[in-house]
CSV table of C-alpha atoms in Angstrom, one decimal:
chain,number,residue,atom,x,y,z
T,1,UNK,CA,65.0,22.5,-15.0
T,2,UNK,CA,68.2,22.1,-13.0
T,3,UNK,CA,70.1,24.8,-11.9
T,4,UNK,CA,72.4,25.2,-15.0
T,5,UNK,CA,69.3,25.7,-17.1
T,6,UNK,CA,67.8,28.3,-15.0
T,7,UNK,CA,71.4,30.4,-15.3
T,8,UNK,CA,71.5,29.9,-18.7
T,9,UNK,CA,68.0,31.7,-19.1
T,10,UNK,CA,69.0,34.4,-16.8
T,11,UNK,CA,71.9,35.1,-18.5
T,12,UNK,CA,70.1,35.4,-21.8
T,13,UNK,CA,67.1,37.2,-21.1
T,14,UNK,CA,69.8,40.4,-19.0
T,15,UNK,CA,71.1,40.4,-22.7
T,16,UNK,CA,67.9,40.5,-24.4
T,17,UNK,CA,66.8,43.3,-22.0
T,18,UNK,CA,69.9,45.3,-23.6
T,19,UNK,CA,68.8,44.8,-27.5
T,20,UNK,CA,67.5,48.1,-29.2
T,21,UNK,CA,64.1,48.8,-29.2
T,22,UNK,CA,62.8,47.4,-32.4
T,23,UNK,CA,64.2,44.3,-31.5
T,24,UNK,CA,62.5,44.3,-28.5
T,25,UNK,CA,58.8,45.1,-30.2
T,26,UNK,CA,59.2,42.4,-32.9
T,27,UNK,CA,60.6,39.9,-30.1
T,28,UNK,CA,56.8,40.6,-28.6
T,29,UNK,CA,55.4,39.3,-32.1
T,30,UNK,CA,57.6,36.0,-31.2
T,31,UNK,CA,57.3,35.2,-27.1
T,32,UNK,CA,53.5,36.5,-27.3
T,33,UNK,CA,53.8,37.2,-23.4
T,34,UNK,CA,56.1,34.0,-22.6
T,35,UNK,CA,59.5,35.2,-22.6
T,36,UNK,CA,61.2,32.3,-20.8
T,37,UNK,CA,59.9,29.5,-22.8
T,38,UNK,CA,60.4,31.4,-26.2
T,39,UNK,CA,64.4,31.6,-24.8
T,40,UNK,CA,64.1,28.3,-23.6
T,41,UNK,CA,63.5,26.7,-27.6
T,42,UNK,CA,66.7,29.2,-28.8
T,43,UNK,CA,68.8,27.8,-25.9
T,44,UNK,CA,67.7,24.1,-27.2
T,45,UNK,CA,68.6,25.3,-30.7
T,46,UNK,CA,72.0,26.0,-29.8
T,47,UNK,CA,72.6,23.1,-26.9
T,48,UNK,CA,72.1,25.2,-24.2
T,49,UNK,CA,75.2,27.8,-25.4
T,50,UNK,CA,74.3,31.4,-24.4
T,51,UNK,CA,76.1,33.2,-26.6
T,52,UNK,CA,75.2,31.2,-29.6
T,53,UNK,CA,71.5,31.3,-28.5
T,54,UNK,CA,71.7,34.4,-28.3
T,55,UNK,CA,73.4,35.1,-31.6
T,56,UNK,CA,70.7,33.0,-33.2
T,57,UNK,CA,67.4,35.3,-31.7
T,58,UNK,CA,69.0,38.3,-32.8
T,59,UNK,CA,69.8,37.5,-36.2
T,60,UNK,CA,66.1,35.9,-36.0
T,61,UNK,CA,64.7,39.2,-34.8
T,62,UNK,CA,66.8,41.5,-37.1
T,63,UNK,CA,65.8,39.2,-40.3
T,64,UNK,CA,61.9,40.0,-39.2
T,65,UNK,CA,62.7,43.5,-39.0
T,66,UNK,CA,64.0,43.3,-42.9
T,67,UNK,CA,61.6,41.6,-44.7
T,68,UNK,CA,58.6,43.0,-42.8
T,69,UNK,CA,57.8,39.6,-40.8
T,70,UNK,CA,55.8,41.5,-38.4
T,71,UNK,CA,53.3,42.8,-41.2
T,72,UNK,CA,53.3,39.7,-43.2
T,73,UNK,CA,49.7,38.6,-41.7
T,74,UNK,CA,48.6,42.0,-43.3
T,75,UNK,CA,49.6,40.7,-46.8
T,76,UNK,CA,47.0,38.4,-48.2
T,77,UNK,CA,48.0,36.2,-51.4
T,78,UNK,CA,45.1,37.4,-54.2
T,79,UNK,CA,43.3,37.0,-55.9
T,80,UNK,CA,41.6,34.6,-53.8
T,81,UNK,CA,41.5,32.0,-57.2
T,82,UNK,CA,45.2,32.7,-57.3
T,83,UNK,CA,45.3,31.7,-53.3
T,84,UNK,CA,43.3,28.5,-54.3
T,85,UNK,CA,46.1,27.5,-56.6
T,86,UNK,CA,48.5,27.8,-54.1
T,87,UNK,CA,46.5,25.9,-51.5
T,88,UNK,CA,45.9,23.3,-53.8
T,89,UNK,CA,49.5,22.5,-54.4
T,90,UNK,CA,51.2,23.3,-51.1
T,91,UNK,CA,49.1,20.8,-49.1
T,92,UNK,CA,49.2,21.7,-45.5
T,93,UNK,CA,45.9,22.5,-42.4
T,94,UNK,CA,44.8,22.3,-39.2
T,95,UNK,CA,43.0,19.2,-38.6
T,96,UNK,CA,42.6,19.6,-35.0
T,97,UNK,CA,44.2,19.3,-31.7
T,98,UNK,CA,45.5,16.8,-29.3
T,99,UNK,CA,44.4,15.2,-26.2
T,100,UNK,CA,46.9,18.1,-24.7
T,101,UNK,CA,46.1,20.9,-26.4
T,102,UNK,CA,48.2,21.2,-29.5
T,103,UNK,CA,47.6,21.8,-32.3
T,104,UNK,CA,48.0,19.0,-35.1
T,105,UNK,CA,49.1,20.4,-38.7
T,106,UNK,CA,48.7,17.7,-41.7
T,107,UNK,CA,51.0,18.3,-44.9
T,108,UNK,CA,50.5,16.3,-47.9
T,109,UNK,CA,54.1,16.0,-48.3
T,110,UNK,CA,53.4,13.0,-51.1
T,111,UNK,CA,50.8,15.1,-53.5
T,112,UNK,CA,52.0,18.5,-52.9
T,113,UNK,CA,53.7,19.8,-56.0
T,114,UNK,CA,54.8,23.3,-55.4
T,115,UNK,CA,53.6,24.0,-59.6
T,116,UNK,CA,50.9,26.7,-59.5
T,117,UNK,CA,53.2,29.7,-58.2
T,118,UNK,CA,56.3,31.3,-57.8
T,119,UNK,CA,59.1,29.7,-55.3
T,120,UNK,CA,58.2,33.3,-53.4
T,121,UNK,CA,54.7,32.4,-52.7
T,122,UNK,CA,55.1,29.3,-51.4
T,123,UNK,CA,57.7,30.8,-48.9
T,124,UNK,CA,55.5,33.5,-48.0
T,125,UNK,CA,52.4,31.1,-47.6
T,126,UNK,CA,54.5,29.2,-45.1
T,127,UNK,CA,55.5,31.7,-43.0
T,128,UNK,CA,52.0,33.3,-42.6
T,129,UNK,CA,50.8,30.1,-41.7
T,130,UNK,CA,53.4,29.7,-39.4
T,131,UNK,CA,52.8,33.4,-37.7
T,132,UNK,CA,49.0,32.4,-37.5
T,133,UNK,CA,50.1,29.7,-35.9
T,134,UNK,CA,52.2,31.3,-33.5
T,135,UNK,CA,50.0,34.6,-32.8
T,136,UNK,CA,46.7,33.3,-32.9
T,137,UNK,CA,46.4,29.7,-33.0
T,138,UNK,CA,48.5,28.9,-29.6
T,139,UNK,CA,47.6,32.1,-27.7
T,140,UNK,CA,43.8,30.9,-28.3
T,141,UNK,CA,45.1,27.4,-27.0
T,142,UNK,CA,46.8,28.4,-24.1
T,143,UNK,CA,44.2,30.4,-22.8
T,144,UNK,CA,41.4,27.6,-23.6
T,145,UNK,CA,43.5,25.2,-21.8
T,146,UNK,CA,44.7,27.7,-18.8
T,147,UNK,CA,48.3,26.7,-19.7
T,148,UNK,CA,51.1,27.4,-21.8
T,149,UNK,CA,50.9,25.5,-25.2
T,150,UNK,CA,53.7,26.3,-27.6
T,151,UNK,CA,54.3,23.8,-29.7
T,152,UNK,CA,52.2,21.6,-32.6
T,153,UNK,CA,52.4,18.3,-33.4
T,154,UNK,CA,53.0,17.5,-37.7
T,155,UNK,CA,51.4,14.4,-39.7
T,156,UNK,CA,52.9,13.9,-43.0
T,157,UNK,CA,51.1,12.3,-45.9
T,158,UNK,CA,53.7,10.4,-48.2
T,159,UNK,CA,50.3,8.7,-50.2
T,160,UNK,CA,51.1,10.3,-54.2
T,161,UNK,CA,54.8,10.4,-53.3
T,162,UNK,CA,57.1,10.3,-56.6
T,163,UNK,CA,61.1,10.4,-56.8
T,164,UNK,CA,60.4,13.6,-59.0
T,165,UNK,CA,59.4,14.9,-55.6
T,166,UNK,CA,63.1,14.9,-55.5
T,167,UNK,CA,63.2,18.3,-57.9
T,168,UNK,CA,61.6,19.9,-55.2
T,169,UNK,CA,64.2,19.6,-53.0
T,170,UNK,CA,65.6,23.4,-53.1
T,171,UNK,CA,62.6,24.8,-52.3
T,172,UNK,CA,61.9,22.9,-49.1
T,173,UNK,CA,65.4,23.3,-48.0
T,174,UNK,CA,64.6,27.2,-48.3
T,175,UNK,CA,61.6,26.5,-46.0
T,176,UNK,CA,63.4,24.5,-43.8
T,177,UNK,CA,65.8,26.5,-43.1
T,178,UNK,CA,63.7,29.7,-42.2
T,179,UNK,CA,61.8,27.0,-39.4
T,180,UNK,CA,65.6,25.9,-38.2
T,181,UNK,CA,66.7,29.8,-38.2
T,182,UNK,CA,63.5,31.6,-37.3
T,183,UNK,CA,60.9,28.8,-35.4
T,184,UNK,CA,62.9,26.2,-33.7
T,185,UNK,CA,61.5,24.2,-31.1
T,186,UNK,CA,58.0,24.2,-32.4
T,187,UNK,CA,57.2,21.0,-33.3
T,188,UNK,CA,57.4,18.0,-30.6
T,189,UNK,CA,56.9,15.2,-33.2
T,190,UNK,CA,56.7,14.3,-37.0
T,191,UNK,CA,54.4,11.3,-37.3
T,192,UNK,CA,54.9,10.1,-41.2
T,193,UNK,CA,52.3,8.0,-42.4
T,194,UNK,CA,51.2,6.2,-45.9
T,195,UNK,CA,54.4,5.3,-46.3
T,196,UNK,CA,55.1,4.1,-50.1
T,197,UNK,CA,58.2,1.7,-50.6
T,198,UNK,CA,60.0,4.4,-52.7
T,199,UNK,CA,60.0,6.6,-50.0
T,200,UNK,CA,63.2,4.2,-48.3
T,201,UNK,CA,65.1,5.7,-51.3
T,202,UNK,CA,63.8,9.6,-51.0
T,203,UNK,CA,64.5,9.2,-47.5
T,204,UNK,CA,68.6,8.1,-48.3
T,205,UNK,CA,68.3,11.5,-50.2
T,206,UNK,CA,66.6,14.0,-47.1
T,207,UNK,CA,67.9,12.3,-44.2
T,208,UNK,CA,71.7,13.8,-44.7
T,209,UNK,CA,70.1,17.2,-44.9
T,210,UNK,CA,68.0,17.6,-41.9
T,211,UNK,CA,68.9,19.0,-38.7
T,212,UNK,CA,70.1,16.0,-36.2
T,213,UNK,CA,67.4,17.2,-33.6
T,214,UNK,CA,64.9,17.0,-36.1
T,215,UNK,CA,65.8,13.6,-37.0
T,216,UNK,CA,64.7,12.6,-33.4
T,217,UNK,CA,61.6,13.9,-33.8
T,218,UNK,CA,60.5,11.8,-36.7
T,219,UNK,CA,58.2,8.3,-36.3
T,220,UNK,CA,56.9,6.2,-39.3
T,221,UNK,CA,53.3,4.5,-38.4
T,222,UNK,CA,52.1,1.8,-40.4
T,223,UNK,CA,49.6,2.3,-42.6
T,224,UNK,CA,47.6,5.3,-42.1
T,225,UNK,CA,49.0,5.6,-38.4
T,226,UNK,CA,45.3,6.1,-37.1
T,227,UNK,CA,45.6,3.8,-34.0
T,228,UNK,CA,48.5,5.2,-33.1
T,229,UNK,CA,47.4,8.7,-33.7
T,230,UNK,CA,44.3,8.1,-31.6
T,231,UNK,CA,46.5,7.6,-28.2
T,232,UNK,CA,47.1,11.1,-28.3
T,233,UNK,CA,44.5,13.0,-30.3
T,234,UNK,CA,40.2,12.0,-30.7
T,235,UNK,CA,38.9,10.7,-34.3
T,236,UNK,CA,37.5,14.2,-35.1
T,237,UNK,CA,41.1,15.4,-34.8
T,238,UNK,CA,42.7,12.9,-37.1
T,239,UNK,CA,43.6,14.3,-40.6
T,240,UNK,CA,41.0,13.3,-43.3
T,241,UNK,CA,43.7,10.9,-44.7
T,242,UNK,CA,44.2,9.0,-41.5
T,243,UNK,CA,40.6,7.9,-41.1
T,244,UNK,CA,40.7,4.9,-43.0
T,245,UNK,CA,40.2,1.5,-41.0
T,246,UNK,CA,42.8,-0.8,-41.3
T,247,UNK,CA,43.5,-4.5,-40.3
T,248,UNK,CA,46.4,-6.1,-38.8
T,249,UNK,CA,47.4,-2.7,-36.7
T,250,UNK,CA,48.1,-2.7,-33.2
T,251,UNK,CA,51.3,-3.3,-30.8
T,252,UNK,CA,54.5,-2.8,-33.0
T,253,UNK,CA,52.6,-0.9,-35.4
T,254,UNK,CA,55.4,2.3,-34.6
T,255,UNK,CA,57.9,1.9,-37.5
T,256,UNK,CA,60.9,3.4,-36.0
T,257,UNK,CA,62.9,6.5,-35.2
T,258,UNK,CA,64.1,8.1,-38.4
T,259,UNK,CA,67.8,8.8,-36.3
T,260,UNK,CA,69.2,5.5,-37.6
T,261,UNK,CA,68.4,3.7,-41.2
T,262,UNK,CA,65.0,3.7,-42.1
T,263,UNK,CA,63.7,0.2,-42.6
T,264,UNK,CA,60.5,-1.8,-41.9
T,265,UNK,CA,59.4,-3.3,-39.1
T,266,UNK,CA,56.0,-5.8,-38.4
T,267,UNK,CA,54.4,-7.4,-41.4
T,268,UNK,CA,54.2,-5.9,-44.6
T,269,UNK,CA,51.0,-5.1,-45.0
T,270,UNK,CA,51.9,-1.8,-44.1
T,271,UNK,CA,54.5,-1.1,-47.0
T,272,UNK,CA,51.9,-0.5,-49.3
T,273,UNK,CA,49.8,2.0,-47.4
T,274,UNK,CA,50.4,4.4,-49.2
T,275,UNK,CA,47.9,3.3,-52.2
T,276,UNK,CA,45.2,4.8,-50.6
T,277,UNK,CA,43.8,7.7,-48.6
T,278,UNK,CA,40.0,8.9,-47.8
T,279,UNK,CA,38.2,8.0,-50.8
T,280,UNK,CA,35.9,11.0,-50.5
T,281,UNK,CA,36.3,13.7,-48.1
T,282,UNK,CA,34.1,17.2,-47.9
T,283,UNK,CA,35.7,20.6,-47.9
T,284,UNK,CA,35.2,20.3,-43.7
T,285,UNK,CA,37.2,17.3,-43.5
T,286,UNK,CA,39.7,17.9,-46.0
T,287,UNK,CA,42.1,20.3,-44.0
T,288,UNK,CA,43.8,21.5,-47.1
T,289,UNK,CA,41.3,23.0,-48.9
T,290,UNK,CA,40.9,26.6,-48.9
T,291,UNK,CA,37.2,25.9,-48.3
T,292,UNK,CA,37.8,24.5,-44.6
T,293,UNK,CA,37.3,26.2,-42.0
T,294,UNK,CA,41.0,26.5,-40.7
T,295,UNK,CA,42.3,28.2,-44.1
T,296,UNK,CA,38.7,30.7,-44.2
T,297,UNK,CA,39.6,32.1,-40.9
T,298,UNK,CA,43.4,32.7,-41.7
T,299,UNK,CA,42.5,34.4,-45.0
T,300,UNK,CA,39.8,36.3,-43.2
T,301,UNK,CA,42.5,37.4,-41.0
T,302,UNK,CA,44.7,38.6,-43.2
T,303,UNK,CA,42.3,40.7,-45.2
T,304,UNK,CA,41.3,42.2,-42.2
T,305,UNK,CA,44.8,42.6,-41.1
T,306,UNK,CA,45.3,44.1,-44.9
T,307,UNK,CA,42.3,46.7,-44.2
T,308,UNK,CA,43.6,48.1,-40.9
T,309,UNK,CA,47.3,48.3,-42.4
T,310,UNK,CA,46.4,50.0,-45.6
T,311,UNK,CA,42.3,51.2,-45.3
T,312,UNK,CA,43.4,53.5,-48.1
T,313,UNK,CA,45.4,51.5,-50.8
T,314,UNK,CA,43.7,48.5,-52.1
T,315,UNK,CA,45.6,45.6,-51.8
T,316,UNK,CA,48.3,44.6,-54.3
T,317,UNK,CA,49.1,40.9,-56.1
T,318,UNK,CA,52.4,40.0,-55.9
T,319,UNK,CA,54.1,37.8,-53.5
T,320,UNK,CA,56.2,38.9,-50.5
T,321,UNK,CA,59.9,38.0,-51.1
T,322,UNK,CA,61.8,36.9,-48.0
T,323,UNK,CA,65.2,37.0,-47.5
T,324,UNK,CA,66.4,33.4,-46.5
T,325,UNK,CA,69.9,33.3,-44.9
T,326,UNK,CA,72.3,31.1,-46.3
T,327,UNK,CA,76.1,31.4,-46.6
T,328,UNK,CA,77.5,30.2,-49.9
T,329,UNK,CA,79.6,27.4,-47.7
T,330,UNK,CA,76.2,26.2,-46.3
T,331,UNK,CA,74.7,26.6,-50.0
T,332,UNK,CA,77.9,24.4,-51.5
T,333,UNK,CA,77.7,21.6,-48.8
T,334,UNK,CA,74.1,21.5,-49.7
T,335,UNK,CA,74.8,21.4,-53.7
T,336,UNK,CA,77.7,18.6,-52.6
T,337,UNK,CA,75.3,16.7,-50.3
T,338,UNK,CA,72.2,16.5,-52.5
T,339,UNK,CA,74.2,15.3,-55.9
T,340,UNK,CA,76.7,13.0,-53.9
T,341,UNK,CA,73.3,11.4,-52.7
T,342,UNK,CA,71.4,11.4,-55.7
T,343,UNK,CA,74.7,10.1,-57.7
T,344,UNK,CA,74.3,7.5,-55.2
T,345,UNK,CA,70.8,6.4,-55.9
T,346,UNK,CA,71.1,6.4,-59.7
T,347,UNK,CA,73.5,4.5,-59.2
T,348,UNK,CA,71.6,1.7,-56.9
T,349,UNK,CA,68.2,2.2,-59.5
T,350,UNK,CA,68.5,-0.8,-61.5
T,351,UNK,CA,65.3,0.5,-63.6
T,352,UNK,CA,66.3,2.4,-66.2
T,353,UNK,CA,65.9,6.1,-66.9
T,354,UNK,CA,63.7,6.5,-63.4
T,355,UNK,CA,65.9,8.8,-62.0
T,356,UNK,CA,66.6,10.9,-65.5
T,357,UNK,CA,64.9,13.8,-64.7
T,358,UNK,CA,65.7,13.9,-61.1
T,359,UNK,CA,68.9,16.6,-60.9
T,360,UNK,CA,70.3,18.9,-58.2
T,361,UNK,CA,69.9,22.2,-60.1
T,362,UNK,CA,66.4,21.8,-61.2
């Protein structure tokens, strides 16, 4: 870090010292002992700008304080059938951990479908993960490793992936935006893999709406990715829908970074990777079900969490609502974006009536 850098963290952690107290305990929930690198990803979020940094964490800190973030892990989604629902259709684990340390999350981003709850559970859902994440799953890292670990790593399934998908768009926007606002700087890379050729169109739809610094995170492998994936992480890390063999994969087999136009690269045999997956996987290698291991020991937590908060109350269904920040100028240029884009592609679709039941509001 250059000089520059090292002011810059100085100057924000003399104004962190000043925040009121509550800020200060919930900020212990966040830095988990490591002040300087938790400042550090702000001051990335912001380009290195102090007092927009800064601005950012405390708004961060004082949305925790009103929707209860710090107790969230003490709120488990039940019935545990109910839960299963909601696992089922937000597709999302730990599969493992890299050569490094970090953890590696799979999403089924193609065969997720968002259908068996409320738009609140899903939101709550994904922040819990994320605060296991953050509270348990990289404190236990760092201290296996004896050094800091921070961040993840992400592998996206597009295998199942539909333009209806498209519908769904709102309600990962809202998630989106609580990771830009409240977790930034926690992911090093996207790898996106079974890559389907109507993904080039979906993709013409997201890209506009992403954050530019996420954008440079993102690489497309070919095929399944599980060469590529195994430079960095061993087999029994891989996602269960990575494990496939495939032919024709080696040098080249990176796609591209997703901050210019997506297109292919190599031969095609990779277009159509996306037709298949893991034929059959157990409840141990299948990272999104609520039967491995990963997903048992958060739920475990938070039902233990739950007894120590409220030993006298049984727990309550209902989901946790979350407040998600958005101005109504951020929520129009989103509405504008979205429908200028999707205008766009029905416009390009020379099939008829694919893209009927694909609409902004939905």
């Amino acid at each position: 870090m250059g000089l520059d850098s090292h002011e810059a963290i100085n100057q924000f952690k003399k104004l962190m010292d000043q925040v009121e107290e509550p800020l200060k305990r919930t900020f212990k929930n966040v830095h988990q002992g490591h002040v300087i690198e938790t400042l550090e990803r702000f001051l990335k979020a912001r380009e290195w700008n102090v007092s927009k940094a800064y601005k950012m964490l405390v708004d961060s800190l004082q949305w925790r304080l009103q929707n209860e973030i710090d107790d969230i892990l003490a709120k488990p989604i039940i019935p545990a059938n109910f839960y299963r629902g909601v696992r089922d259709s937000q597709l999302i684990g730990l599969s493992g951990y890299t050569k490094e340390g970090l953890p590696v999350f799979a999403i089924g981003a193609g065969l997720s479908t968002f259908d068996k709850a409320s738009v609140h559970y899903y939101v709550q859902s994904h922040i819990q993960i994320n605060e296991y994440r953050d509270r348990v799953i990289l404190p236990e890292a760092t201290k296996r490793h004896g050094k800091y670990i921070g961040k993840c790593v992400k592998v996206l399934d597009m295998n199942g992936l539909k333009l209806s998908a498209l519908n769904q768009l709102k309600l990962l926007q809202t998630i989106s935006t609580v990771d830009d606002l409240n977790y930034p700087e926690k992911t090093i890379t996207y790898y996106i893999v079974n890559v389907p050729y109507i993904f080039s169109a979906c993709w013409k739809v997201v890209k506009p709406l992403l954050q530019e610094r996420t954008k440079l995170k993102i690489r497309v492998l070919q095929g399944s990715g599980r060469d590529e994936l195994l430079k960095i992480m061993d087999y029994s890390s891989l996602p269960h829908f990575c494990r496939r063999d495939e032919s024709g994969s080696g040098s080249g087999s990176v796609l591209r970074s997703w901050s210019g136009s997506w297109s292919w690269s190599g031969s095609g045999s990779g277009a159509g990777a996306g037709s298949g997956s893991v034929s059959s996987t157990s409840s141990d290698d299948d990272c999104f079900s609520l039967d491995h291991p990963f997903h048992q020991e958060l739920y475990s937590y938070m039902k233990q969490q739950s007894a120590v908060h409220e030993p006298l109350e049984p727990a309550k269904q209902g989901s946790v609502h979350v407040e998600v920040p958005l101005d109504n100028h951020e929520n129009a240029d989103f509405h504008s974006t979205l429908e200028s884009e999707l205008n766009k592609l029905r416009i390009q679709n020379t099939r008829s009536g694919s893209l009927e039941k694909v609409n902004a509001s939905d």
